[in-house]
Short mmCIF file of C-alpha atoms in Angstrom, two decimals:
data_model
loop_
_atom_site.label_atom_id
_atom_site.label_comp_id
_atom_site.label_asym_id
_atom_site.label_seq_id
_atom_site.Cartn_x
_atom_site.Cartn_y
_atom_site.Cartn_z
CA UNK S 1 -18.56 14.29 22.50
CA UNK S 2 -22.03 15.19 23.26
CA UNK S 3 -22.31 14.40 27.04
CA UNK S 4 -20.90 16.32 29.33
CA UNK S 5 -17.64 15.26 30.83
CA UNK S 6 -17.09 13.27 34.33
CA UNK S 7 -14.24 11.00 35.59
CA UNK S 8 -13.99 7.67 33.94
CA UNK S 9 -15.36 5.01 36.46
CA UNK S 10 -14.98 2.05 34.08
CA UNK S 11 -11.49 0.64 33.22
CA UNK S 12 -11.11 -2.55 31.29
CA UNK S 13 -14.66 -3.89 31.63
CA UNK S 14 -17.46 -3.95 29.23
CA UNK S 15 -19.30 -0.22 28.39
CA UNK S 16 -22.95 -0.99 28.78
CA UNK S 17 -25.19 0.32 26.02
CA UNK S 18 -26.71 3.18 28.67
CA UNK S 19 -23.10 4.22 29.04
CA UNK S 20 -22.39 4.91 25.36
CA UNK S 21 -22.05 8.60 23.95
CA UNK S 22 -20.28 10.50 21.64
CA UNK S 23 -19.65 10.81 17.89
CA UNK S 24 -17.12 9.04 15.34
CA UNK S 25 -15.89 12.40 13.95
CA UNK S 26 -14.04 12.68 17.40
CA UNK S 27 -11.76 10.85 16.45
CA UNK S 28 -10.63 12.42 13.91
CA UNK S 29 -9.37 15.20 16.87
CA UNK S 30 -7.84 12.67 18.73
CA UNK S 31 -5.72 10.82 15.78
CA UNK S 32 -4.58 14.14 14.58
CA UNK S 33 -3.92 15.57 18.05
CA UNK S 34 -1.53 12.77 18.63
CA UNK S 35 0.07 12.36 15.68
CA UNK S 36 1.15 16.42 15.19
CA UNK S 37 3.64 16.17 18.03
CA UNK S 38 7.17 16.89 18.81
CA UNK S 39 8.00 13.01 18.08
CA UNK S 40 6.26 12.43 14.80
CA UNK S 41 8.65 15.60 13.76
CA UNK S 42 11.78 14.16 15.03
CA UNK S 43 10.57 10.36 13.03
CA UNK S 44 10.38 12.60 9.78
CA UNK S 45 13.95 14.08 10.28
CA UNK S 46 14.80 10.61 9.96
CA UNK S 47 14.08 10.28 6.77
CA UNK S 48 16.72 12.71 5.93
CA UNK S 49 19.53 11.03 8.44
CA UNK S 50 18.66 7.77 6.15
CA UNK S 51 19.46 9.40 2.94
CA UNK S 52 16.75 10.76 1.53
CA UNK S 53 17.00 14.25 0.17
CA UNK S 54 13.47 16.45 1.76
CA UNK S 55 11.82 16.69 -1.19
CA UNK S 56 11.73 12.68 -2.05
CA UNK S 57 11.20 12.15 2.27
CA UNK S 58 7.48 13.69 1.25
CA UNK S 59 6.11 10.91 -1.08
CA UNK S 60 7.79 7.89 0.91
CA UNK S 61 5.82 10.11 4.10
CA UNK S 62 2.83 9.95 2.78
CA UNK S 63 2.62 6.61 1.27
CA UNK S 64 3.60 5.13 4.39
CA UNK S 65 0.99 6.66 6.45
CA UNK S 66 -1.39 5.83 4.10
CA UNK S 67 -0.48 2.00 3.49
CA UNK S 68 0.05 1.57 8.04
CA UNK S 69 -2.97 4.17 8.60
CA UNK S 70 -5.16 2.01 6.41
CA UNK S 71 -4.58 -1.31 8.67
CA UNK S 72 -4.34 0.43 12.07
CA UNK S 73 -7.61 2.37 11.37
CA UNK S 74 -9.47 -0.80 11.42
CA UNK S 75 -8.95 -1.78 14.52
CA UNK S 76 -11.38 1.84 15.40
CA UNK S 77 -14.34 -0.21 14.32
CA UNK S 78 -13.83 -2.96 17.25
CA UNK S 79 -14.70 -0.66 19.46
CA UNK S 80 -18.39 0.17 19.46
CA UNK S 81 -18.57 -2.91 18.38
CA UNK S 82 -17.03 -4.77 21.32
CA UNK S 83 -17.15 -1.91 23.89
CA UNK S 84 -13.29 -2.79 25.29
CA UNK S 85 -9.95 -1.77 25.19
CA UNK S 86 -8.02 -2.91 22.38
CA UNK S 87 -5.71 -5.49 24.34
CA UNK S 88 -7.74 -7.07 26.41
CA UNK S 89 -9.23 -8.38 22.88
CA UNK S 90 -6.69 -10.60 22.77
CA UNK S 91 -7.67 -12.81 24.90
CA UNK S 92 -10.21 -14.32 22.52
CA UNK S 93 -7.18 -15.45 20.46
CA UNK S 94 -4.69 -16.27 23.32
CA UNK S 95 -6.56 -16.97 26.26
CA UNK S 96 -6.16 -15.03 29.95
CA UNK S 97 -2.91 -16.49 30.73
CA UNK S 98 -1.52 -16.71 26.79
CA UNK S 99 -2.41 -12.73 25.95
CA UNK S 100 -0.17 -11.68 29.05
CA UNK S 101 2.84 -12.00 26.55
CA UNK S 102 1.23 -9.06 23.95
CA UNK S 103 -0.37 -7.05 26.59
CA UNK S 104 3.74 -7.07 28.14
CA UNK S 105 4.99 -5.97 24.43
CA UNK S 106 1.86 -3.39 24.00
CA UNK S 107 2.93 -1.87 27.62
CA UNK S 108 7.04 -1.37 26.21
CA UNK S 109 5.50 0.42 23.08
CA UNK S 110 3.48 2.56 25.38
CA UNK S 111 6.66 2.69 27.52
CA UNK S 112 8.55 4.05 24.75
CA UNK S 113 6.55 6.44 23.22
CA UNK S 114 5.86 8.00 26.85
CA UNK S 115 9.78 8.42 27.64
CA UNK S 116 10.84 9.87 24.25
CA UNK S 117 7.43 12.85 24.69
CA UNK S 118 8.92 13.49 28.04
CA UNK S 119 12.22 14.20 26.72
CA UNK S 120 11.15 16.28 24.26
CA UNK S 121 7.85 17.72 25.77
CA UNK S 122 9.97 18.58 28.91
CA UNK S 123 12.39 20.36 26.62
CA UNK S 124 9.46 22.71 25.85
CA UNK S 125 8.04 23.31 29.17
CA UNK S 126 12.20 24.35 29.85
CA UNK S 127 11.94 26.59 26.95
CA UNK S 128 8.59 28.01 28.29
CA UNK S 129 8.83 28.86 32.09
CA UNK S 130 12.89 28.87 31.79
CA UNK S 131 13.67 25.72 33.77
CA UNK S 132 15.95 22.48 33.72
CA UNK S 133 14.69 20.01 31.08
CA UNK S 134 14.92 17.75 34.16
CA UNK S 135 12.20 19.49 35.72
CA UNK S 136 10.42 20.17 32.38
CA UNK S 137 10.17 16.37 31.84
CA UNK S 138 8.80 16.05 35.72
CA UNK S 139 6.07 18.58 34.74
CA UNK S 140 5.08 16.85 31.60
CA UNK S 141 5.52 13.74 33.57
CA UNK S 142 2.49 15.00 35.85
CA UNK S 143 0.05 16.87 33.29
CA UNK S 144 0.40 13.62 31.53
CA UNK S 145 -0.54 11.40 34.50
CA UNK S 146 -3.34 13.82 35.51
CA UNK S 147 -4.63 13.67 32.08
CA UNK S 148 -4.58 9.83 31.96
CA UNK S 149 -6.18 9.18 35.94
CA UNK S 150 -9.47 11.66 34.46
CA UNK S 151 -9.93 9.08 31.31
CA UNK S 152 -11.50 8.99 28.64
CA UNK S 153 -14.42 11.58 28.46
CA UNK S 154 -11.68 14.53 29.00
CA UNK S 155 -9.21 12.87 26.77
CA UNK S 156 -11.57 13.26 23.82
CA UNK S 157 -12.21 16.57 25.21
CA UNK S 158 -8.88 17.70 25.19
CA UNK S 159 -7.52 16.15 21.97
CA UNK S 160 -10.06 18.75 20.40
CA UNK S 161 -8.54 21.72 21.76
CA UNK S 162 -4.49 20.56 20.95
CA UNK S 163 -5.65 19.71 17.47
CA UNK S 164 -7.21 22.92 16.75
CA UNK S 165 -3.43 24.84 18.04
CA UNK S 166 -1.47 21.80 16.35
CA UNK S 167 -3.06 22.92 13.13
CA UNK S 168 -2.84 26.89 13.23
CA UNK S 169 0.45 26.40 14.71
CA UNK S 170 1.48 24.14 12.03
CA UNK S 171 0.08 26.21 8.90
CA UNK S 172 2.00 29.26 10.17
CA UNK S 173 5.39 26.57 10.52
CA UNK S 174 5.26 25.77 6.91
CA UNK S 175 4.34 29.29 5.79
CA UNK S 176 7.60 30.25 7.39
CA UNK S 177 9.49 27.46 6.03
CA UNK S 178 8.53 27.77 2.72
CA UNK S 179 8.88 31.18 2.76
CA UNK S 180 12.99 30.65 3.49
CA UNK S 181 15.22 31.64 0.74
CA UNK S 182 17.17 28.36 1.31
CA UNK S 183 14.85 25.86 0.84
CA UNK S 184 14.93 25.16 -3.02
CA UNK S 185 18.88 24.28 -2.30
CA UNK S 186 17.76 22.78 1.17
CA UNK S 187 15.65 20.20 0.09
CA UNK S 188 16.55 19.53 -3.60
CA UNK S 189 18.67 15.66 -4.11
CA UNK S 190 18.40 12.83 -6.41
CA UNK S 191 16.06 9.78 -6.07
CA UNK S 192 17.45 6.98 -4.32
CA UNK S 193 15.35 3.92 -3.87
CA UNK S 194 16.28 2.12 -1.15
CA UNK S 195 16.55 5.31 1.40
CA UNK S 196 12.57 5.60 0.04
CA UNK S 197 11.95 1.86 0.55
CA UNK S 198 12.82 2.53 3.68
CA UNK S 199 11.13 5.61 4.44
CA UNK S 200 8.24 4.27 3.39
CA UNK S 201 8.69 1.28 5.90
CA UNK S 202 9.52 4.24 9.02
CA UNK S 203 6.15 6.03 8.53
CA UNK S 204 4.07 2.90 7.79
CA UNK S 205 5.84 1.51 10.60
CA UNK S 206 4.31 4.41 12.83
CA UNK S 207 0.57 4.09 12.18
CA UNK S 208 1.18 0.54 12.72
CA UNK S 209 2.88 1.01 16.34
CA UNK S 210 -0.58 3.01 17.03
CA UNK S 211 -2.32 -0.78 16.71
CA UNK S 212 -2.76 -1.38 20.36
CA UNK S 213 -4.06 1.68 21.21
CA UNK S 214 -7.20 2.50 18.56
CA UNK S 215 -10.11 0.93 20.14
CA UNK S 216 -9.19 2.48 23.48
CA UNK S 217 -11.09 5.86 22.05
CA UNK S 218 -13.58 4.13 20.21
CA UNK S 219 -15.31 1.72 22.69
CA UNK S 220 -17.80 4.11 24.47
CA UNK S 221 -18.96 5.05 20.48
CA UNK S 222 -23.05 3.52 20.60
CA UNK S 223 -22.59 0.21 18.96
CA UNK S 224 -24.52 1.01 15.61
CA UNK S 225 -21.91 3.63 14.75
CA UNK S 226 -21.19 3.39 11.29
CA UNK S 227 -17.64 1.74 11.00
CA UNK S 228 -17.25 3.40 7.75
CA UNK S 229 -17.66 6.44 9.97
CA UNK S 230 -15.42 5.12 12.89
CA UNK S 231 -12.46 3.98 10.41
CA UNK S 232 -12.61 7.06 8.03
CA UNK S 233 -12.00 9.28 10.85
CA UNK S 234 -9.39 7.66 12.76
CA UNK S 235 -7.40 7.22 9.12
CA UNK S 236 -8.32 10.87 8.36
CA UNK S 237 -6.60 12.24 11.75
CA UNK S 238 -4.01 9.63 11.74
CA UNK S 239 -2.49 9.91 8.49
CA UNK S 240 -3.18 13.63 7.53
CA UNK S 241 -1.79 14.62 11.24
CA UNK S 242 1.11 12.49 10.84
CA UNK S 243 1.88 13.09 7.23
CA UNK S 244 2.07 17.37 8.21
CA UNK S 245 4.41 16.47 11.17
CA UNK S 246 7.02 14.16 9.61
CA UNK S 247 7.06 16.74 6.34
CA UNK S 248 7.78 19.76 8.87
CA UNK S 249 10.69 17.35 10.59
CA UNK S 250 12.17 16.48 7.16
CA UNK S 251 12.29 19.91 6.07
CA UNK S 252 13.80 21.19 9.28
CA UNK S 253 16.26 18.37 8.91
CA UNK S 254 17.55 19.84 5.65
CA UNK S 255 17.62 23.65 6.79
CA UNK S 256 18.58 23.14 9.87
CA UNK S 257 21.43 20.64 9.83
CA UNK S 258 23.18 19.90 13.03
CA UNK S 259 20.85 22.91 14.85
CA UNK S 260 18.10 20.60 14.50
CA UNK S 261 19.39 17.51 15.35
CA UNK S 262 20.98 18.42 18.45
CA UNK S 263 17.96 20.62 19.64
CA UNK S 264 14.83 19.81 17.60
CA UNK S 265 12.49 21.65 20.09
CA UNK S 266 14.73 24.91 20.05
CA UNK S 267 15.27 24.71 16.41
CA UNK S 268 11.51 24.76 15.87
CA UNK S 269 10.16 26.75 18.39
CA UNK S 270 12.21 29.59 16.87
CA UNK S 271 10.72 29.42 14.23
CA UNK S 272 7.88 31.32 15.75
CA UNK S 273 9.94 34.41 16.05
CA UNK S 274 7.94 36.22 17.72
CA UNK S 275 5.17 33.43 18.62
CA UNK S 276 8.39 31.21 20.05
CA UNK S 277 6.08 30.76 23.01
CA UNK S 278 2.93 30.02 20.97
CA UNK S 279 4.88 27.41 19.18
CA UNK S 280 6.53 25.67 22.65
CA UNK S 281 2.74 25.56 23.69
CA UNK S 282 1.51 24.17 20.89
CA UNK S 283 4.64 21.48 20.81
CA UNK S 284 3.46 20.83 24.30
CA UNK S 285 -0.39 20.78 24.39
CA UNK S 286 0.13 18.12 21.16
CA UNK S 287 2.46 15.88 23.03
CA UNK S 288 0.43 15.82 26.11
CA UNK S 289 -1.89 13.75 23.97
CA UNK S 290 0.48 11.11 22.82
CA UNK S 291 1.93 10.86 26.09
CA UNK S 292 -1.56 10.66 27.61
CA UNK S 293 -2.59 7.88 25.05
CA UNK S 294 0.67 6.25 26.14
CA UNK S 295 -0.13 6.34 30.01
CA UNK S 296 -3.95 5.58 29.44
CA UNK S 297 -3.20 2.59 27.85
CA UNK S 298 -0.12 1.33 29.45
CA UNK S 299 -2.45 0.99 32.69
CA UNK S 300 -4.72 -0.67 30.49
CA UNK S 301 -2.39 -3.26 29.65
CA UNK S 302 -1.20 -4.07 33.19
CA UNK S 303 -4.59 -3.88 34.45
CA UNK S 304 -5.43 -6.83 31.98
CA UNK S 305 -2.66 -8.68 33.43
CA UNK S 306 -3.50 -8.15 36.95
CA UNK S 307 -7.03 -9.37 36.40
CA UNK S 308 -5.44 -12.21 34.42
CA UNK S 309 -3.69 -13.46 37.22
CA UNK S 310 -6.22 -12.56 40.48
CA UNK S 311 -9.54 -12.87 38.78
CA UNK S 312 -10.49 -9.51 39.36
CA UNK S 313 -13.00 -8.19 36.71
CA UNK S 314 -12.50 -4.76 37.33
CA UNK S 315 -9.97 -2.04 38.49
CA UNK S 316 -11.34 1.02 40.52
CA UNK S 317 -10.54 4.67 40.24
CA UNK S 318 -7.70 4.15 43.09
CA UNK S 319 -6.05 1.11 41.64
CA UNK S 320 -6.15 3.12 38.13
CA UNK S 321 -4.28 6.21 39.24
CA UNK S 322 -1.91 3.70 40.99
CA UNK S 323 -1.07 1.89 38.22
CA UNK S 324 -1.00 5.41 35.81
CA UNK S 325 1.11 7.06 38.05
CA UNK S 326 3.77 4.21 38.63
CA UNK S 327 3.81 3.48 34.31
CA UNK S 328 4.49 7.41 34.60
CA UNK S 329 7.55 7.21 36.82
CA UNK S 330 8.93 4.66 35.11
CA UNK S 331 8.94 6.25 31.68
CA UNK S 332 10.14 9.03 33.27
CA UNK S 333 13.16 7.85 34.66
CA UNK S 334 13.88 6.27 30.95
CA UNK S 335 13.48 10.01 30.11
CA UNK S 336 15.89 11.54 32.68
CA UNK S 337 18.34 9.18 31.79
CA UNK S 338 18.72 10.38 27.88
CA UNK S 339 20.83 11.96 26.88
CA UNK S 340 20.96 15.63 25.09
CA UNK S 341 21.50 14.69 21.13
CA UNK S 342 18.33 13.68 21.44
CA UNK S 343 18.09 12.41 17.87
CA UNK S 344 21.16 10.35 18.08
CA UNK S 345 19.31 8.72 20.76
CA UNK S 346 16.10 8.04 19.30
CA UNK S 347 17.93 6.62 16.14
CA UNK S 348 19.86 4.10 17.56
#
């Protein structure tokens, strides 16, 4: 970013050429900032709950990324390009009244991806400051919804100081991981390709679920930004961030066994040993993003289907933190309402 940073005033509406600012490599922090979280660790533990042993969960990670980073990334160059959120582009192939339908299954991905970081950001803010996970996830549920009401300018902003901690925090994860004299027996299992066929689908299937948000953090970019510049990035963050976090998650999977599953955010934060409560912030400051991203454009969405139906063109600062803060309680209360074995849970 290289202006400095102010409340959002626009919302869904077309960013005028005079309003334009900021640099494609940004994105690169923000893609990366979101995609080494707490969640994206839990998906690669997945990989071995599906059979996979760890060491055959990397390659099926990181082709995956690659194949759904590679499609999702090019939806960054719409952006400067068109200077709107991603969802309302749908209009020009659905109409006002016909894109309500996609903006409604855009708004239960954001949905879901907000509740399941509150469950498990909210288990590290309990860690933290020694509270209920109950009241972590109401914490997170606010920092979140502040996050999202600022916009854009201080989301960039942000996503540049969580991806710095995501990836000290993470080097010093895998330095202790690898360092464990149980790995090599850990992670070690024979090939089995349909376990990979379907890993590969679970992390492809990732980047892809990032589809409706990409443009989002693109669109105040000045419109002659390269898009080689605009895609490169986003796929850079995206995949590299998310590639790190799932490998972590499947090699915590195998050492950690029922430890992990039952507590992922205690299993990891210790970790840290010492640095627990580096770690927990780190787990936190990198889910804040997601969950922001989630809440940003969630409102978004329903914004585009209020206009839709009223003819409004735009929605004002007021409306917005409305609209954030009611998406917010309802992923919330999705959140309070899971239950502890968290990865149960997000399995089924």
């Amino acid at each position: 970013m290289d202006t400095p940073s102010r409340m959002e005033r626009r919302s869904i509406d077309y960013i005028p050429a005079n309003e334009r600012h900021g640099r494609a490599r940004s994105l690169g922090f923000v893609w990366f900032a979101a995609n080494t979280s707490i969640t994206a660790v839990v998906t690669g533990a997945l990989f071995v709950v599906l059979g996979n042993s760890a060491l055959w969960s990397v390659p099926a990670i990181i082709i995956g990324n690659a194949i759904g980073g590679f499609f999702t990334s090019l939806h960054s160059a719409q952006g400067p390009r068109l200077g709107v959120p991603q969802m309302i582009q749908s209009r020009a192939q659905f109409g006002f009244y016909g894109a309500i339908l996609p903006l409604v299954l855009a708004l239960l991905i954001y949905l879901g991806f907000y509740a399941t970081g509150l469950v498990l950001g909210g288990q590290a803010i309990a860690s933290l400051i020694h509270v209920s996970a109950q009241t972590g996830a109401i914490i997170f549920a606010l920092l979140s919804t502040t996050l999202a009401v600022f916009g854009y300018d201080y989301i960039h902003r942000y996503s540049h100081v969580a991806a710095v901690l995501s990836a000290v925090v993470f080097a010093g994860l895998f330095v202790r991981i690898l360092a464990d004299a149980k790995l090599g027996e850990a992670v070690g299992g024979s090939f089995a390709l349909a376990p990979f066929v379907l890993g590969i689908s679970l992390s492809a299937s990732w980047q892809l679920t990032f589809g409706p948000y990409i443009a989002d953090y693109s669109r105040y970019l000045p419109a002659d930004t390269p898009r080689r510049a605009t895609i490169g990035w986003t796929f850079a963050g995206s995949v590299i961030g998310a590639s790190l976090a799932m490998t972590l998650g499947a090699l915590c999977a195998a050492l950690g066994g029922k430890a992990f599953d039952v507590q992922p955010v205690g299993f990891i934060s210790g970790l840290g040993g010492p640095f627990t409560w580096l770690v927990l912030i780190a787990i936190i400051c990198g889910k804040l993003t997601g969950n922001t991203l989630s809440s940003y454009g969630g409102y978004m969405s329903v914004a585009t289907i209020l206009t839709s139906l009223t003819g409004r063109d735009t929605v004002g600062i007021r409306l917005r933190s409305l609209l954030v803060g009611l998406i917010s309680l309802v992923a919330l209360l999705v959140a309070l309402a899971a239950t502890d074995d968290f990865l149960g849970t997000f399995t089924d």
